[in-house]
Coordinates of C-alpha atoms and ligand atoms in Angstrom, one line a residue:
X30 CA -8.8 -14.7 17.3
X31 CA -7.9 -17.3 14.4
X32 CA -4.6 -17.1 12.7
X33 CA -5.3 -16.2 9.3
X34 CA -1.9 -16.4 8.1
X35 CA -2.5 -19.9 6.8
X36 CA -6.2 -19.6 5.7
X37 CA -6.4 -20.5 2.0
X38 CA -5.9 -18.0 -0.7
X39 CA -7.5 -17.7 -4.1
X40 CA -5.1 -16.6 -6.9
X41 CA -6.6 -15.3 -9.9
X42 CA -4.5 -15.0 -12.9
X43 CA -1.4 -17.3 -13.7
X44 CA 0.9 -15.0 -15.5
X45 CA 4.5 -14.9 -14.3
X46 CA 3.4 -13.0 -11.1
X47 CA 0.5 -15.2 -10.2
X48 CA 2.2 -18.2 -10.8
X49 CA 5.3 -17.5 -8.7
X50 CA 2.9 -16.3 -6.2
X51 CA 0.8 -19.5 -6.0
X52 CA 3.6 -21.6 -6.2
X53 CA 5.5 -20.1 -3.3
X54 CA 2.4 -19.8 -1.1
X55 CA 1.9 -23.7 -1.8
X56 CA 5.5 -24.3 -1.0
X57 CA 4.9 -22.6 2.3
X58 CA 2.0 -24.8 3.3
X59 CA -0.7 -22.6 2.3
X60 CA -3.9 -24.0 0.6
X61 CA -4.5 -22.4 -2.9
X62 CA -7.1 -22.3 -5.4
X63 CA -5.6 -20.8 -8.5
X64 CA -7.9 -19.7 -11.5
X65 CA -7.0 -18.8 -15.1
X66 CA -8.9 -18.7 -18.2
X67 CA -6.0 -20.3 -20.4
X68 CA -6.5 -24.4 -20.2
X69 CA -2.9 -24.6 -21.3
X70 CA -1.6 -22.7 -18.2
X71 CA -3.9 -24.5 -15.9
X72 CA -2.8 -28.0 -17.2
X73 CA 1.1 -27.1 -17.1
X74 CA 0.3 -26.2 -13.2
X75 CA -1.8 -29.3 -12.4
X76 CA -0.2 -31.0 -9.8
X77 CA 1.8 -28.2 -8.4
X78 CA -0.9 -26.3 -7.0
X79 CA -3.6 -27.7 -4.5
X80 CA -6.6 -26.7 -6.5
X81 CA -6.5 -25.2 -9.9
X82 CA -9.4 -24.3 -12.2
X83 CA -9.8 -23.0 -15.8
X84 CA -12.4 -20.4 -15.6
X85 CA -13.3 -16.7 -16.4
X86 CA -12.7 -14.5 -13.5
X87 CA -15.1 -11.9 -14.9
X88 CA -17.9 -14.4 -14.7
X89 CA -19.6 -14.0 -11.3
X90 CA -21.3 -17.3 -11.6
X91 CA -18.1 -19.2 -12.2
X92 CA -16.5 -17.6 -9.1
X93 CA -19.5 -18.8 -7.1
X94 CA -19.2 -22.3 -8.6
X95 CA -15.6 -22.5 -7.5
X96 CA -16.4 -21.5 -3.9
X97 CA -14.6 -18.3 -4.3
X98 CA -17.1 -16.5 -1.8
X99 CA -16.0 -18.7 1.0
X100 CA -12.3 -17.4 0.8
X101 CA -11.0 -14.8 3.3
X102 CA -8.1 -13.7 1.1
X103 CA -7.9 -13.3 -2.6
X104 CA -5.0 -12.3 -4.7
X105 CA -5.8 -10.7 -8.2
X106 CA -2.9 -11.0 -10.4
X107 CA -4.2 -10.0 -13.9
X108 CA -2.1 -7.2 -14.7
X109 CA -2.0 -6.4 -18.5
X110 CA -5.8 -7.1 -19.4
X111 CA -7.1 -3.7 -17.5
X112 CA -10.8 -4.6 -18.2
X113 CA -10.4 -8.0 -16.7
X114 CA -8.8 -6.9 -13.6
X115 CA -11.1 -4.2 -12.8
X116 CA -14.0 -6.4 -13.4
X117 CA -12.6 -9.0 -11.4
X118 CA -11.9 -6.6 -8.7
X119 CA -15.5 -5.5 -8.7
X120 CA -16.7 -8.8 -8.2
X121 CA -14.3 -10.1 -5.6
X122 CA -15.5 -6.7 -3.7
X123 CA -19.5 -7.7 -4.5
X124 CA -18.3 -11.2 -3.0
X125 CA -17.4 -9.5 0.2
X126 CA -13.7 -11.0 0.3
X127 CA -12.3 -9.5 3.4
X128 CA -8.6 -9.2 2.5
X129 CA -8.0 -8.6 -1.5
X130 CA -4.6 -8.0 -2.8
X131 CA -4.3 -7.0 -6.4
X132 CA -1.4 -6.2 -8.8
X133 CA -1.5 -3.1 -10.8
X134 CA 0.4 -2.1 -13.9
X135 CA 0.3 1.7 -13.6
X136 CA -0.7 4.1 -10.9
X137 CA -4.0 5.0 -12.6
X138 CA -4.7 1.3 -12.7
X139 CA -3.7 1.2 -8.9
X140 CA -6.1 4.1 -8.2
X141 CA -9.0 2.4 -9.7
X142 CA -8.5 -0.7 -7.9
X143 CA -8.3 1.2 -4.5
X144 CA -11.3 3.0 -5.3
X145 CA -13.1 -0.1 -6.1
X146 CA -12.3 -1.5 -2.4
X147 CA -9.1 -3.4 -2.9
X148 CA -7.3 -3.1 0.2
X149 CA -4.0 -3.9 -0.9
X150 CA -2.7 -2.6 -4.0
X151 CA 0.9 -3.7 -5.2
X152 CA 3.0 -2.7 -8.2
X153 CA 5.6 -5.6 -8.8
X154 CA 7.1 -4.1 -12.0
X155 CA 7.4 -0.7 -10.8
X156 CA 8.9 -1.4 -7.3
X157 CA 11.2 -4.1 -8.7
X158 CA 12.4 -1.5 -11.2
X159 CA 13.0 1.2 -8.5
X160 CA 14.9 -1.5 -6.5
X161 CA 17.4 -2.7 -9.2
X162 CA 18.1 0.9 -10.2
X163 CA 19.4 1.3 -6.6
X164 CA 21.4 -1.7 -6.8
X165 CA 23.0 -1.2 -10.4
X166 CA 23.7 2.7 -9.6
X167 CA 25.4 2.4 -6.5
X168 CA 27.4 0.4 -3.9
X169 CA 24.0 -1.2 -2.5
X170 CA 24.0 -4.9 -2.0
X171 CA 20.2 -4.9 -1.3
X172 CA 17.6 -2.2 -1.1
X173 CA 14.2 -2.6 0.4
X174 CA 11.8 0.5 0.6
X175 CA 9.8 -0.2 3.9
X176 CA 7.7 2.8 3.3
X177 CA 7.4 5.8 0.6
X178 CA 10.0 7.5 2.1
X179 CA 12.0 5.0 4.4
X180 CA 14.6 2.1 3.3
X181 CA 16.7 -0.5 4.8
X182 CA 19.8 -1.2 2.6
X183 CA 22.6 -3.7 2.8
X184 CA 26.0 -2.2 2.1
X185 CA 29.6 -2.1 2.8
X186 CA 31.0 0.7 5.6
X187 CA 32.5 3.6 4.1
X188 CA 36.0 4.4 4.5
X189 CA 35.5 6.8 7.3
X190 CA 33.5 4.6 9.5
X191 CA 35.7 1.6 9.7
X192 CA 37.6 1.1 13.1
X193 CA 35.7 3.8 15.2
X194 CA 33.2 2.6 17.6
X195 CA 29.6 3.5 16.2
X196 CA 28.9 5.3 19.3
X197 CA 31.4 7.9 18.4
X198 CA 30.6 8.0 14.7
X199 CA 27.9 10.7 14.8
X200 CA 26.5 8.9 11.9
X201 CA 23.1 9.9 12.8
X202 CA 23.6 13.5 13.5
X203 CA 25.5 13.7 10.3
X204 CA 23.6 11.7 7.9
X205 CA 20.4 10.7 9.6
X206 CA 21.0 7.0 9.2
X207 CA 21.2 4.1 11.8
X208 CA 23.5 1.0 11.2
X209 CA 21.0 -1.6 12.4
X210 CA 23.2 -4.9 12.1
X211 CA 26.7 -6.0 11.1
X212 CA 28.0 -9.1 9.3
X213 CA 31.8 -10.1 9.6
X214 CA 33.1 -12.4 6.9
X215 CA 32.1 -15.9 7.8
X216 CA 29.8 -14.8 10.7
X217 CA 26.3 -14.2 10.8
X218 CA 24.4 -10.8 11.2
X219 CA 24.3 -9.4 14.7
X220 CA 22.8 -6.3 16.0
X221 CA 25.2 -3.2 16.0
X222 CA 25.7 -1.4 19.2
X223 CA 27.7 1.8 20.3
X224 CA 30.7 -0.5 20.7
X225 CA 30.8 -2.1 17.4
X226 CA 33.7 -1.6 15.4
X227 CA 33.3 -2.0 11.5
X228 CA 35.9 -3.3 9.3
X229 CA 36.3 -3.0 5.5
X230 CA 35.1 -6.7 5.0
X231 CA 31.8 -6.3 7.0
X232 CA 28.4 -6.0 5.4
X233 CA 25.9 -3.7 7.1
X234 CA 22.3 -3.1 7.4
X235 CA 21.4 0.8 7.4
X236 CA 18.1 2.2 7.9
X237 CA 16.9 6.0 7.1
X238 CA 14.9 8.0 4.8
X239 CA 15.6 7.4 1.1
X240 CA 17.4 10.5 0.4
X241 CA 19.6 10.2 3.6
X242 CA 20.4 6.6 2.7
X243 CA 21.5 7.5 -0.7
X244 CA 23.8 10.2 0.5
X245 CA 25.4 7.6 2.8
X246 CA 25.8 5.1 0.5
X247 CA 27.8 7.4 -1.9
X248 CA 30.4 8.1 0.5
X249 CA 33.6 6.5 -0.6
Ligands
LIG327 P1 2.2 -11.4 -15.6 O1 2.8 -9.9 -16.1 O2 2.5 -11.4 -14.2 O3 2.6 -12.4 -16.6 P2 -0.3 -11.1 -16.9 O4 -1.3 -9.8 -16.7 O5 0.4 -11.0 -18.4 O6 0.6 -11.1 -15.8 O7 -1.2 -12.4 -17.0 C1 -2.3 -12.4 -16.4 C2 -3.0 -13.9 -16.4 O8 -4.4 -13.7 -16.1 C3 -2.8 -14.5 -17.7 O9 -2.1 -15.9 -17.4 C4 -4.1 -14.5 -18.3 O10 -4.5 -16.1 -19.0 C5 -5.0 -14.5 -17.0 N1 -6.4 -13.8 -17.2 C6 -6.6 -12.7 -17.9 N2 -7.9 -12.5 -18.0 C7 -8.6 -13.2 -17.4 C8 -9.9 -13.8 -17.0 N3 -10.8 -12.8 -17.4 N4 -10.1 -14.7 -15.9 C9 -8.9 -15.8 -15.7 N5 -7.8 -15.2 -15.9 C10 -7.5 -14.4 -16.8

């Protein structure tokens, strides 16, 4: 099977999200066709993205002329204009683009996109807000929800778990969480084992359900 990871991607809507996505894909060596209906935005990005065009994405003929039907993957990054987002999504589905990603601003918006046949709906503002809430309200250094109820966090070890081999800490039984990796100052992350003894200065990666991780992260 062909490796699709480096297939060209069409990015529609060059607001903050679409622009940073298109530039990052370009930086990683992926060919991008970026489309926006604001000529000024297109001009300001010309030269930084492989192919870039001014067009109204709700116009089926315009999408055809740009060769959009030949793409395997598309990212629809129009968020605030709900009508344009929905119309464009239905055109991408009609054009039988296999892998469609779309940004949604609200849950309802996301539901409509999914019903239209968009495979991957993302909620960048909502997800980032949740993530930052975890960071500002606790001891967490980083937080990533990998599924609705499962997270990976970067934090410091609670006092009671310093100096005891993890194998004897009963962490999983008591809190339902697992310490996956440990980083001592000046070193790289290594996998935690039953013999690992944590120090106050270590940084750890912990996995578990969101609720269990929050309980663990509140330990002094
Ligand atoms: P962000 O919050 O990431 O900045 P926006 O939803 O505000 O995202 O930006 C969406 C982008 O999509 C804007 O640059 C806008 O010009 C573009 N856009 C909106 N409607 C269309 C359309 N019909 N065709 C092409 N581009 C569009």
